Amino acid sequence: MTTIDQAISNACDQAGILPPKALTRFGQWLKTDTLAGKSGKGDGRVIVNELNVTAWNWQTGEKVTVWLKDDVSPVERRKIARDIEAANKNKLQRAKEAASKAQAMMAKASPSQHPYLSNKGFPHERALVIAADTVKAIGGEYSSYLLPDNGGERAILIPARIGSNVSSLQLIWEDGTKKFLAGGEMERACHRVSAGAFTWLCEGYATALSLRAVVKALHRNDCILCCFSAYNVLTVARSTKGRRAILTDNDKPLTQYGGLGTGEYFARQANIPFLMPPKLGDDLNDVHLREGIFPMQRMVSNFLREATM
């Protein structure tokens, strides 16, 4: 049988996060850190439910669930059930608040160029941009989390939509720090960068912009969806239909993924064709910045010619 402590440890190990310092409440997400060091501070979550423990790595998007089986006492089960009911109500409320804050921030943002886009090879690209003071005012008690550790003046806003509804958003600061609204619903959420009959799913915004440049150069009109994380690429892929493919990052191999990188691991689970840059550590934008558009064109053209859609 698996004890609660063992289940927490197992789930966290597989998801690549640290166990929370204390189990303060059942049925409620507890904040912890990932194994990525400073960049992963606060980006892990763990929840203990009546029958299982789930660990969630916000950086990779992976969720791992370990079942408790029969070792939880009736008293513990009743307490867990009460806590879960309260937590579910709180989760719904927090999701509504996050969606409201997202819409409020979008209303205050305006199209503008941004240093992050310049650093990614798109100096003339305009995106929704918001001032740090406005983020603080709208963010409320969570505003300190939304800002980078070394400060920032303006952030790009990337709306996250489930269907036509804005559920949350991603903020990207000048130094590349990425933040999401606390409590916002992100599973199956995405941002459409371009429209078309054939659909591409990728993780990051800069990667999506590089892919858009490629398909435009190839005289194609493709739909490109920015899905924010490798795991969410999988969830969005499962919720879409038609001719589609995944553009994944070439992430470092991880033991918990059988030696595959995070992007490739989840791309394979989608059971649709996927394209990955050949060099370890690269996403498509890395190729774009280092080699220009023509190598990307060859890569995408060869993939589209050879893949079975």
C-alpha positions as MATLAB code, in Angstrom:
seq = 'MTTIDQAISNACDQAGILPPKALTRFGQWLKTDTLAGKSGKGDGRVIVNELNVTAWNWQTGEKVTVWLKDDVSPVERRKIARDIEAANKNKLQRAKEAASKAQAMMAKASPSQHPYLSNKGFPHERALVIAADTVKAIGGEYSSYLLPDNGGERAILIPARIGSNVSSLQLIWEDGTKKFLAGGEMERACHRVSAGAFTWLCEGYATALSLRAVVKALHRNDCILCCFSAYNVLTVARSTKGRRAILTDNDKPLTQYGGLGTGEYFARQANIPFLMPPKLGDDLNDVHLREGIFPMQRMVSNFLREATM';
ca = [
       0.000    0.000    0.000;
       1.057    3.600   -0.633;
       1.000    6.080    2.244;
       0.184    9.731    1.670;
       3.811   10.756    2.207;
       5.039    8.078   -0.212;
       2.465    9.096   -2.810;
       3.489   12.749   -2.541;
       7.156   11.836   -2.916;
       6.521    9.540   -5.896;
       4.292   12.016   -7.714;
       6.698   14.899   -7.164;
       9.707   12.870   -8.331;
       7.962   11.920  -11.569;
       6.735   15.462  -12.241;
      10.117   17.031  -11.503;
       9.085   19.146   -8.531;
       9.931   19.312   -4.841;
       7.436   18.013   -2.244;
       5.678   20.837   -0.355;
       7.177   21.701    3.011;
       3.960   20.851    4.865;
       0.621   19.200    4.076;
      -1.619   21.952    5.443;
      -4.890   20.999    3.765;
      -6.463   18.240    1.691;
      -8.151   18.943   -1.636;
      -6.225   22.185   -2.133;
      -3.281   22.926   -4.404;
      -0.132   23.515   -2.351;
       2.668   25.634   -3.825;
       6.190   24.271   -4.177;
       9.217   24.627   -6.467;
      10.336   22.684   -9.520;
      13.761   21.091   -9.835;
      14.849   23.815  -12.280;
      16.364   25.981   -9.545;
      15.617   29.692   -9.317;
      13.647   29.734  -12.575;
      11.248   27.163  -11.147;
      10.509   28.896   -7.855;
       6.803   28.603   -7.051;
       6.024   26.761  -10.307;
       5.076   23.424   -8.721;
       1.739   22.369   -7.232;
       0.623   19.308   -5.227;
      -2.885   18.269   -4.235;
      -3.950   15.375   -1.996;
      -7.429   14.038   -2.738;
      -9.451   11.235   -1.194;
      -7.998    8.528   -3.435;
      -4.851   10.007   -4.958;
      -2.095   12.603   -4.979;
      -1.408   14.775   -8.027;
       1.790   16.740   -8.666;
       1.763   19.488  -11.323;
       4.852   21.052  -12.878;
       3.803   24.439  -14.286;
       7.016   24.758  -16.287;
       6.545   21.541  -18.260;
       2.781   21.290  -17.797;
       3.041   17.688  -16.662;
       0.603   16.282  -14.127;
       1.397   12.997  -12.354;
      -1.165   11.141  -10.232;
      -0.334    8.419   -7.703;
      -3.173    6.417   -6.168;
      -3.459    5.880   -2.403;
      -5.531    2.670   -2.592;
      -6.886    1.480    0.789;
      -4.524    2.852    3.413;
      -6.505    6.044    4.213;
      -8.622    5.718    7.337;
     -12.389    6.503    7.346;
     -11.721    9.591    9.478;
      -9.109   10.829    7.022;
     -11.434   10.138    4.088;
     -14.232   12.224    5.633;
     -11.835   15.087    6.284;
     -10.437   14.850    2.763;
     -13.973   14.844    1.311;
     -14.893   18.007    3.243;
     -11.684   19.725    2.220;
     -12.156   18.732   -1.423;
     -15.666   20.177   -1.523;
     -14.412   23.458   -0.098;
     -11.419   23.456   -2.442;
     -13.593   22.888   -5.527;
     -15.728   25.883   -4.629;
     -12.594   27.933   -4.084;
     -11.129   26.742   -7.403;
     -14.196   27.882   -9.333;
     -14.138   31.249   -7.608;
     -10.427   31.726   -8.288;
     -10.921   30.794  -11.953;
     -13.655   33.422  -12.277;
     -11.449   36.018  -10.600;
      -8.515   35.176  -12.876;
     -10.684   35.456  -15.998;
     -11.986   38.814  -14.753;
      -8.444   40.074  -14.109;
      -7.344   38.878  -17.537;
     -10.105   40.838  -19.212;
      -9.331   43.906  -17.072;
      -5.642   43.773  -18.020;
      -6.454   43.325  -21.697;
      -8.709   46.386  -21.542;
      -5.820   48.460  -20.155;
      -3.209   47.113  -22.592;
      -2.432   48.587  -25.985;
      -0.625   47.304  -29.120;
       3.060   48.143  -29.019;
       6.537   46.911  -29.863;
       8.449   45.276  -27.000;
      12.089   44.443  -26.135;
      11.296   40.743  -25.768;
      10.009   40.611  -29.334;
      13.095   42.472  -30.565;
      15.327   39.946  -28.803;
      13.412   37.151  -30.517;
      13.916   38.620  -33.989;
      10.671   40.571  -34.361;
      11.517   44.240  -33.688;
       8.506   45.510  -35.645;
       5.970   43.049  -34.216;
       3.219   44.647  -32.137;
       1.509   42.829  -29.282;
      -0.727   43.788  -26.384;
       1.543   45.487  -23.834;
       0.718   46.597  -20.283;
       2.615   48.710  -17.742;
       3.933   47.123  -14.543;
       1.999   49.593  -12.366;
      -1.246   48.528  -14.030;
      -0.397   44.847  -13.462;
       0.152   45.633   -9.766;
      -3.143   47.498   -9.501;
      -5.229   44.792  -11.166;
      -3.278   41.805   -9.814;
      -4.135   42.588   -6.223;
      -2.705   40.213   -3.627;
      -0.947   38.134   -6.301;
       0.676   41.089   -8.076;
       4.132   40.456   -6.591;
       4.156   36.984   -8.166;
       3.284   38.410  -11.581;
       6.395   40.599  -11.739;
       9.934   39.306  -12.421;
      12.404   39.156   -9.536;
      14.651   41.810  -11.055;
      11.775   44.149  -11.877;
      10.152   45.068  -15.176;
       8.476   48.048  -16.776;
       6.152   46.548  -19.392;
       4.818   43.076  -20.137;
       3.350   41.456  -23.232;
      -0.103   39.959  -22.635;
      -0.901   36.686  -24.402;
      -4.608   35.846  -23.905;
      -5.365   32.209  -23.110;
      -8.710   31.146  -24.539;
     -10.771   28.018  -24.115;
     -13.070   28.204  -27.095;
     -13.930   31.881  -27.431;
     -13.654   32.657  -23.715;
     -10.550   34.230  -22.142;
      -9.732   32.058  -19.125;
      -6.340   33.506  -18.201;
      -3.284   35.077  -19.780;
       0.487   34.875  -19.943;
       2.667   37.872  -19.148;
       6.096   38.047  -20.795;
       8.501   40.626  -19.373;
      11.517   42.318  -20.960;
      13.950   39.692  -19.630;
      11.817   36.802  -20.897;
      10.238   35.957  -17.526;
       6.833   34.351  -18.102;
       3.985   34.444  -15.588;
       0.369   33.221  -15.503;
      -2.537   34.520  -13.463;
      -3.017   32.577  -10.229;
      -6.069   30.329  -10.405;
      -6.612   30.795  -14.123;
      -7.800   27.776  -16.100;
      -5.005   26.863  -18.524;
      -5.711   23.255  -19.479;
      -6.905   23.209  -23.120;
      -6.329   26.975  -23.352;
      -4.389   28.428  -26.281;
      -3.714   31.604  -28.237;
      -4.278   31.682  -31.994;
      -1.478   33.452  -33.852;
      -2.854   32.872  -37.352;
      -5.829   31.167  -39.002;
      -6.075   28.481  -41.668;
      -7.302   24.991  -42.517;
      -4.154   23.146  -41.426;
      -3.346   23.510  -37.704;
       0.039   23.714  -35.999;
       0.336   23.385  -32.217;
       3.416   24.697  -30.428;
       4.435   25.808  -26.943;
       5.812   29.348  -26.888;
       4.796   32.653  -28.413;
       8.182   33.356  -30.036;
       8.175   29.860  -31.545;
       4.709   30.540  -32.966;
       5.898   33.814  -34.519;
       8.868   32.071  -36.157;
       6.560   29.380  -37.516;
       4.208   32.064  -38.848;
       7.138   33.639  -40.710;
       7.980   30.257  -42.247;
       4.484   29.355  -43.425;
       4.051   32.852  -44.871;
       7.320   32.468  -46.797;
       6.021   29.114  -48.067;
       2.817   30.848  -49.239;
       0.682   28.803  -46.851;
      -2.255   29.954  -44.745;
      -2.043   27.768  -41.638;
      -3.649   28.014  -38.226;
      -0.985   28.347  -35.495;
      -1.915   27.795  -31.867;
       0.387   28.793  -29.009;
      -0.396   26.313  -26.215;
       1.997   27.634  -23.508;
       3.475   24.283  -22.354;
       4.379   20.849  -23.668;
       1.643   19.156  -21.662;
      -0.949   21.650  -22.861;
       0.059   21.017  -26.465;
      -1.179   17.482  -25.828;
      -4.472   18.585  -24.240;
      -5.175   21.058  -27.051;
      -4.272   18.421  -29.669;
      -6.830   16.075  -28.130;
      -9.514   18.759  -28.277;
      -8.941   19.739  -31.917;
      -9.820   17.951  -35.132;
      -8.770   18.006  -38.762;
      -5.324   18.044  -40.344;
      -2.802   19.104  -37.733;
       0.757   18.675  -36.530;
       2.871   19.572  -33.515;
       5.992   21.706  -33.555;
       7.846   20.757  -30.377;
      11.019   21.926  -28.665;
      14.106   19.708  -28.513;
      14.293   19.544  -24.718;
      16.950   17.774  -22.686;
      16.252   14.069  -22.056;
      14.664   13.252  -18.696;
      14.701    9.948  -16.852;
      11.013   10.169  -15.900;
      10.156   10.401  -19.620;
      12.153    7.349  -20.620;
      15.044    9.421  -21.916;
      12.878   11.697  -24.063;
      12.668   15.451  -23.710;
       9.477   16.967  -22.311;
       8.256   18.266  -25.659;
       8.863   15.030  -27.546;
       7.350   12.937  -24.744;
       4.000   14.727  -24.880;
       4.068   15.137  -28.674;
       4.340   11.361  -29.081;
       1.298   10.857  -26.846;
      -0.830   12.966  -29.186;
      -0.450   10.370  -31.984;
      -0.187   12.994  -34.713;
       2.895   14.007  -36.754;
       5.374   16.231  -34.939;
       8.369   18.267  -36.029;
      11.337   18.910  -33.735;
      14.525   20.909  -34.429;
      17.517   18.553  -34.696;
      19.782   20.304  -32.181;
      19.337   19.543  -28.482;
      18.071   22.562  -26.573;
      16.599   24.316  -29.614;
      13.119   25.552  -30.318;
      12.247   26.904  -33.768;
      12.945   30.485  -32.695;
      16.489   29.476  -31.703;
      17.007   28.166  -35.230;
      15.486   31.360  -36.635;
      17.826   33.623  -34.643;
      20.955   31.579  -35.308;
      20.494   30.505  -38.931;
      17.777   32.675  -40.464;
      14.574   31.744  -42.213;
      15.848   29.503  -45.045;
      16.922   26.529  -42.852;
      13.525   26.729  -41.151;
      11.805   26.680  -44.534;
      13.691   23.544  -45.559;
      12.899   21.883  -42.235;
       9.171   22.622  -42.463;
       8.936   21.834  -46.187;
      10.620   18.452  -45.765;
       8.365   17.642  -42.842;
       5.166   18.518  -44.693;
       6.273   16.509  -47.717;
       7.191   13.396  -45.759;
       4.687   13.350  -42.866;
       1.489   11.339  -43.093;
      -1.306   13.643  -42.008;
];
